[in-house]
Coordinates of C-alpha atoms and ligand atoms in Angstrom, one line a residue:
X1 CA 7.5 -1.3 20.9
X2 CA 9.8 -4.0 19.6
X3 CA 10.4 -7.1 17.5
X4 CA 11.2 -10.6 18.6
X5 CA 12.2 -13.8 16.7
X6 CA 9.5 -16.4 16.2
X7 CA 10.2 -20.2 16.3
X8 CA 11.2 -20.0 12.6
X9 CA 13.8 -17.4 13.4
X10 CA 11.9 -14.6 11.7
X11 CA 11.5 -11.1 13.2
X12 CA 7.9 -10.4 14.1
X13 CA 6.5 -7.3 15.8
X14 CA 5.6 -7.4 19.5
X15 CA 2.4 -5.3 19.1
X16 CA 0.6 -4.1 22.2
X17 CA -1.6 -6.9 23.4
X18 CA -5.2 -6.2 24.5
X19 CA -8.6 -7.9 24.4
X20 CA -10.2 -6.7 21.2
X21 CA -12.2 -3.6 22.1
X22 CA -10.3 -3.0 25.3
X23 CA -8.0 -0.3 23.8
X24 CA -9.1 2.5 21.5
X25 CA -6.8 5.2 19.9
X26 CA -7.4 8.4 18.0
X27 CA -5.3 11.3 16.6
X28 CA -5.6 14.7 18.3
X29 CA -6.8 15.9 14.8
X30 CA -10.1 14.0 15.3
X31 CA -11.3 16.8 17.6
X32 CA -11.3 20.5 16.9
X33 CA -12.8 23.4 14.9
X34 CA -13.2 21.4 11.7
X35 CA -13.6 23.4 8.5
X36 CA -11.7 23.2 5.3
X37 CA -12.0 24.1 1.6
X38 CA -15.8 23.9 1.6
X39 CA -16.8 24.7 5.2
X40 CA -15.9 27.2 7.8
X41 CA -14.5 26.2 11.3
X42 CA -17.6 25.3 13.4
X43 CA -16.1 25.0 16.8
X44 CA -13.4 26.7 18.9
X45 CA -9.8 25.6 18.9
X46 CA -9.0 23.6 22.0
X47 CA -5.8 23.4 24.1
X48 CA -3.9 20.1 24.1
X49 CA -5.1 19.4 27.6
X50 CA -8.8 20.0 26.6
X51 CA -8.3 17.8 23.6
X52 CA -6.8 15.0 25.7
X53 CA -9.6 15.3 28.2
X54 CA -12.2 15.0 25.5
X55 CA -10.4 11.8 24.2
X56 CA -10.3 10.3 27.7
X57 CA -13.9 11.0 28.5
X58 CA -15.0 9.6 25.1
X59 CA -13.5 6.2 26.0
X60 CA -10.1 6.5 24.3
X61 CA -7.1 4.9 26.0
X62 CA -4.5 6.0 23.4
X63 CA -3.7 9.1 21.4
X64 CA -1.9 9.6 18.1
X65 CA 0.2 12.6 17.0
X66 CA 1.6 14.0 13.7
X67 CA 4.9 15.8 14.2
X68 CA 3.1 19.0 13.3
X69 CA 0.8 18.6 16.4
X70 CA 3.6 17.4 18.6
X71 CA 7.0 18.7 17.3
X72 CA 9.9 16.5 18.5
X73 CA 11.3 19.5 20.5
X74 CA 7.9 19.7 22.4
X75 CA 7.5 15.9 22.8
X76 CA 8.7 15.6 26.4
X77 CA 6.3 18.3 27.6
X78 CA 3.5 16.8 25.5
X79 CA 4.1 13.4 26.9
X80 CA 3.7 14.8 30.4
X81 CA 0.2 16.1 29.4
X82 CA -0.6 12.7 27.9
X83 CA 0.5 10.9 31.1
X84 CA -1.5 13.4 33.2
X85 CA -4.6 12.7 31.0
X86 CA -4.2 9.0 31.7
X87 CA -3.5 8.1 28.1
X88 CA -0.8 6.3 26.2
X89 CA 0.6 7.0 22.7
X90 CA -0.4 4.3 20.3
X91 CA 1.0 5.8 17.1
X92 CA 3.1 8.6 15.8
X93 CA 3.5 9.8 12.2
X94 CA 5.5 12.4 10.3
X95 CA 3.3 14.9 8.5
X96 CA 4.6 14.5 4.9
X97 CA 1.6 16.3 3.4
X98 CA 0.8 19.6 5.2
X99 CA 4.2 21.0 6.2
X100 CA 5.6 22.8 3.2
X101 CA 6.1 22.8 -0.6
X102 CA 8.8 20.2 -0.2
X103 CA 6.1 17.5 -0.2
X104 CA 3.9 18.9 -2.9
X105 CA 5.2 16.4 -5.3
X106 CA 5.3 13.3 -3.1
X107 CA 7.6 11.9 -0.5
X108 CA 9.6 8.7 -0.6
X109 CA 8.6 8.0 -4.3
X110 CA 9.0 11.6 -5.5
X111 CA 11.0 12.5 -8.6
X112 CA 12.5 15.4 -6.6
X113 CA 15.5 14.3 -4.6
X114 CA 15.1 16.9 -1.9
X115 CA 11.5 15.7 -1.2
X116 CA 12.8 12.1 -0.9
X117 CA 15.6 13.1 1.5
X118 CA 13.4 15.3 3.6
X119 CA 10.8 12.6 3.8
X120 CA 13.3 10.1 5.1
X121 CA 14.7 12.7 7.6
X122 CA 11.3 13.7 9.0
X123 CA 10.4 10.0 9.3
X124 CA 13.6 9.1 11.1
X125 CA 13.3 12.1 13.4
X126 CA 9.7 11.1 14.4
X127 CA 10.5 7.4 14.8
X128 CA 13.2 8.5 17.2
X129 CA 10.6 10.6 19.1
X130 CA 8.2 7.6 19.1
X131 CA 10.8 5.3 20.5
X132 CA 12.7 7.6 23.0
X133 CA 9.8 9.8 24.2
X134 CA 6.3 8.5 23.3
X135 CA 7.0 4.8 23.8
X136 CA 4.6 4.5 20.8
X137 CA 3.1 1.2 19.7
X138 CA 3.6 1.8 16.0
X139 CA 4.8 4.4 13.4
X140 CA 2.4 5.0 10.5
X141 CA 3.5 6.1 7.0
X142 CA 0.4 7.4 5.3
X143 CA 1.3 7.8 1.6
X144 CA -0.5 11.2 1.4
X145 CA 1.0 13.2 -1.5
X146 CA 3.1 10.2 -2.7
X147 CA 1.9 9.3 -6.2
X148 CA 1.2 11.3 -9.4
X149 CA -1.1 13.8 -10.8
X150 CA -1.3 13.1 -14.5
X151 CA 0.2 11.4 -17.6
X152 CA 4.0 10.8 -17.6
X153 CA 4.6 13.0 -14.5
X154 CA 6.7 10.2 -13.0
X155 CA 8.6 7.3 -14.1
X156 CA 6.2 4.7 -12.8
X157 CA 8.6 1.9 -12.3
X158 CA 11.1 4.1 -10.5
X159 CA 8.3 5.7 -8.3
X160 CA 7.3 2.3 -6.8
X161 CA 10.9 1.3 -6.3
X162 CA 11.8 4.7 -4.8
X163 CA 9.0 4.3 -2.3
X164 CA 10.4 1.0 -1.3
X165 CA 13.9 2.4 -1.1
X166 CA 12.7 5.2 1.2
X167 CA 11.3 2.6 3.6
X168 CA 14.6 0.6 3.2
X169 CA 16.6 3.7 4.3
X170 CA 14.3 4.3 7.2
X171 CA 14.4 0.7 8.5
X172 CA 18.2 0.3 8.0
X173 CA 18.7 3.5 10.1
X174 CA 16.2 2.3 12.7
X175 CA 17.9 -1.1 13.1
X176 CA 21.4 0.5 13.3
X177 CA 20.2 3.1 15.9
X178 CA 18.0 0.8 18.1
X179 CA 18.3 -2.8 17.0
X180 CA 15.3 -5.0 16.3
X181 CA 14.5 -5.3 20.0
X182 CA 13.6 -1.5 20.2
X183 CA 12.6 -1.0 16.6
X184 CA 9.1 0.6 16.0
X185 CA 6.8 -1.4 13.7
X186 CA 6.2 0.7 10.6
X187 CA 2.6 0.5 9.3
X188 CA 1.9 1.7 5.7
X189 CA -1.5 3.4 5.5
X190 CA -2.5 3.2 1.8
X191 CA -5.0 5.6 0.2
X192 CA -6.0 5.7 -3.6
X193 CA -6.2 9.5 -3.9
X194 CA -6.4 12.8 -2.0
X195 CA -4.4 14.9 -1.8
X196 CA -2.9 13.5 -5.0
X197 CA -5.0 12.3 -8.0
X198 CA -3.4 8.8 -7.9
X199 CA -1.9 7.9 -4.5
X200 CA 0.8 5.2 -4.1
X201 CA 0.3 2.8 -2.5
X202 CA -3.5 2.9 -3.4
X203 CA -4.6 -0.1 -1.4
X204 CA -3.5 -3.1 0.7
X205 CA -2.3 -5.0 -2.4
X206 CA 0.0 -2.2 -3.5
X207 CA 1.2 -1.7 0.1
X208 CA 2.2 -5.3 0.3
X209 CA 3.8 -5.2 -3.2
X210 CA 5.9 -2.2 -2.1
X211 CA 7.0 -4.1 1.0
X212 CA 7.9 -7.0 -1.4
X213 CA 10.1 -4.5 -3.3
X214 CA 12.1 -3.7 -0.2
X215 CA 15.4 -5.5 0.8
X216 CA 14.3 -8.8 2.3
X217 CA 16.1 -8.2 5.6
X218 CA 14.0 -5.0 6.1
X219 CA 10.6 -6.4 5.1
X220 CA 9.6 -7.9 8.5
X221 CA 9.7 -4.4 10.0
X222 CA 7.0 -2.9 7.7
X223 CA 3.3 -3.8 7.7
X224 CA 0.0 -2.1 7.2
X225 CA -2.5 0.3 8.9
X226 CA -5.6 -0.1 6.7
X227 CA -8.4 2.5 7.0
X228 CA -12.0 1.8 6.3
X229 CA -12.7 4.9 4.1
X230 CA -9.5 4.5 2.1
X231 CA -10.5 0.9 1.2
X232 CA -14.0 2.2 0.2
X233 CA -12.4 4.9 -1.9
X234 CA -10.3 2.2 -3.7
X235 CA -13.5 0.2 -4.4
X236 CA -12.4 -2.5 -2.0
X237 CA -14.3 -4.2 0.9
X238 CA -12.4 -3.2 4.1
X239 CA -12.8 -6.7 5.7
X240 CA -11.3 -8.3 2.6
X241 CA -8.3 -5.9 2.7
X242 CA -7.8 -6.9 6.4
X243 CA -7.9 -10.5 5.3
X244 CA -5.2 -9.9 2.7
X245 CA -3.0 -8.1 5.1
X246 CA -3.5 -10.8 7.7
X247 CA -2.6 -13.6 5.2
X248 CA 0.7 -11.8 4.8
X249 CA 1.2 -11.3 8.6
X250 CA 1.0 -7.6 8.1
X251 CA -1.9 -6.2 10.2
X252 CA 0.2 -3.9 12.4
X253 CA -2.5 -1.4 13.2
X254 CA -6.0 -0.3 12.0
X255 CA -7.8 3.0 11.4
X256 CA -11.6 2.5 11.5
X257 CA -14.2 5.0 10.3
X258 CA -17.1 5.1 7.9
X259 CA -18.2 6.3 4.5
X260 CA -21.3 6.2 2.3
X261 CA -19.8 4.9 -0.9
X262 CA -17.2 5.5 -3.6
X263 CA -16.8 9.1 -2.8
X264 CA -14.3 11.4 -1.0
X265 CA -12.6 10.6 2.4
X266 CA -15.7 11.2 4.6
X267 CA -14.1 10.0 7.8
X268 CA -17.5 9.5 9.3
X269 CA -18.1 7.7 12.6
X270 CA -17.4 3.9 12.5
X271 CA -20.8 2.1 12.0
X272 CA -22.9 5.2 11.4
X273 CA -23.9 4.7 7.8
X274 CA -23.4 1.0 7.3
X275 CA -23.6 -0.9 10.5
X276 CA -23.3 -4.1 8.6
X277 CA -19.7 -3.0 7.7
X278 CA -19.0 -2.6 11.4
X279 CA -20.3 -6.1 12.2
X280 CA -18.2 -7.6 9.4
X281 CA -15.1 -5.6 10.4
X282 CA -15.3 -6.6 14.0
X283 CA -15.9 -10.3 13.1
X284 CA -13.0 -10.2 10.7
X285 CA -10.7 -8.6 13.3
X286 CA -11.6 -11.5 15.5
X287 CA -11.1 -14.0 12.7
X288 CA -7.6 -12.7 12.0
X289 CA -6.7 -12.5 15.7
X290 CA -6.1 -8.8 15.9
X291 CA -5.5 -7.8 19.5
X292 CA -3.9 -4.4 19.2
X293 CA -5.2 -0.9 19.7
X294 CA -8.4 -0.2 17.7
X295 CA -7.8 3.3 16.3
X296 CA -10.5 5.5 15.1
X297 CA -9.8 8.2 12.4
X298 CA -13.0 10.3 12.1
X299 CA -14.0 14.0 11.8
X300 CA -16.7 15.8 13.8
X301 CA -19.9 16.4 11.8
X302 CA -20.1 20.0 10.6
X303 CA -23.3 20.3 12.7
X304 CA -21.5 19.2 15.9
X305 CA -21.6 21.9 18.5
X306 CA -18.7 22.8 20.8
X307 CA -19.8 20.2 23.4
X308 CA -20.0 17.6 20.6
X309 CA -16.3 17.9 19.8
X310 CA -15.7 14.2 20.3
X311 CA -19.2 12.9 19.5
X312 CA -18.0 11.0 16.4
X313 CA -15.3 9.3 18.4
X314 CA -17.6 8.2 21.2
X315 CA -20.2 7.0 18.8
X316 CA -17.5 5.0 16.9
X317 CA -16.5 3.3 20.1
X318 CA -20.1 2.5 21.0
X319 CA -20.8 1.2 17.5
X320 CA -17.7 -1.0 17.7
X321 CA -18.9 -2.4 21.0
X322 CA -22.5 -2.9 19.7
X323 CA -21.0 -4.8 16.7
X324 CA -18.8 -6.8 19.1
X325 CA -21.8 -7.8 21.2
X326 CA -23.7 -8.9 18.1
X327 CA -20.7 -11.0 16.9
X328 CA -20.5 -12.6 20.3
X329 CA -24.2 -13.2 20.9
X330 CA -25.5 -13.9 17.4
X331 CA -22.8 -15.3 15.1
X332 CA -22.4 -19.1 15.4
X333 CA -18.9 -19.6 13.9
X334 CA -19.5 -23.2 13.0
X335 CA -22.9 -22.4 11.3
X336 CA -21.3 -19.6 9.4
X337 CA -18.4 -21.8 8.2
X338 CA -20.8 -24.5 7.2
X339 CA -22.9 -22.0 5.2
X340 CA -19.7 -20.7 3.6
X341 CA -18.7 -24.2 2.6
X342 CA -22.0 -24.7 0.8
X343 CA -21.4 -21.5 -1.1
X344 CA -25.1 -20.8 -0.7
X345 CA -25.0 -17.0 -1.0
X346 CA -28.8 -16.8 -0.5
X347 CA -28.5 -18.6 2.9
X348 CA -25.4 -16.6 3.8
X349 CA -27.2 -13.3 3.1
X350 CA -30.2 -14.4 5.0
X351 CA -27.9 -15.4 8.0
X352 CA -26.0 -12.1 7.9
X353 CA -29.1 -9.9 7.8
X354 CA -30.7 -11.9 10.6
X355 CA -27.5 -11.3 12.6
X356 CA -27.4 -7.6 12.0
X357 CA -31.2 -7.1 12.4
X358 CA -31.6 -9.5 15.3
X359 CA -34.7 -10.9 13.5
Ligands
3MF401 C1 -5.7 10.7 5.7 C2 -5.6 10.0 7.0 C3 -4.6 10.6 7.9 C4 -3.7 9.6 8.4 C5 -2.8 10.2 9.4 C6 -1.9 9.2 10.1 C7 -5.2 12.5 9.0 O1 -6.9 10.3 5.0 O2 -6.3 9.1 7.3 O3 -5.4 11.2 9.0 O4 -4.4 8.6 9.1 O5 -2.0 11.2 8.8 O6 -1.0 8.7 9.1
MG402 MG1 -6.2 7.6 8.8

């Protein structure tokens, strides 16, 4: 994508423009055999073409790749398959977590110089792929193993600054190689833990703080990609995190899914377990004026059969559209604002439940 200067002469991202709910994206990793440390694979491995076909028939318009699913050297060939499937690439992201031991101890913020250098190199390489081959909308930096595992394992002050410095180095390179007009918006995806005990940045606030530690000239090129479950894991309300990022002009992308409380990263379908969160999320996306791709980051349920490979994705989209219809048909913005101004929480709760329940 690109950046343009606003009337105040500041660089702002030219994000893909859609009607909210017109464009949905998902990573190829959202479909597949499943399985992990505590469950076996439940479904057959699919080819790229089969995966893309499942995405398309589930209502997706865009696809996301890690550089481990779409290596730079294979990107041209893969982009042909994406075009043949009638999809576009909304996001690309270097896998700085499941590639090798070099990232076991973090990435941009690591105490290990080789890890920092390799993180920057992999990120630059995939931003190049995203600009030159995928024509991606954004690049996402998920903190993943960046953080610390226990007492005094890192110099805390340096870790935060190093994470900002890694982003400085990537943005400086990107602007030199492509200029602002071709630069790819970089969205930080914060997560408080997993795979590391304390992830950095843990939430939206820390992501914005790290952007604030960057060189001022590079800050406009970095924003956020907030994920529902990650906010839940951080003990935050997702819609409030969206509001914070929006107040800073930093909602570059979103990852929606669902969870059942302060637990692990469940990556459940959006709206499945707390439809009220879905309604509040959609209304807040409307309130902050988000009109980019709505990306879904979910995992199949371990009971999903081979023909239910993309069931969580399709249900997430249907739940988003259900929530959107409720927002359109049942929320009177003026009445809600009037209730907010009275700070009458009983009335506000009554109104919200009447909206969600339709009663
Ligand atoms: C981890 C995630 C990741 C990131 C992905 C893109 C596998 O909890 O959510 O999904 O979204 O790596 O950065
Ligand atoms: Mg995610």
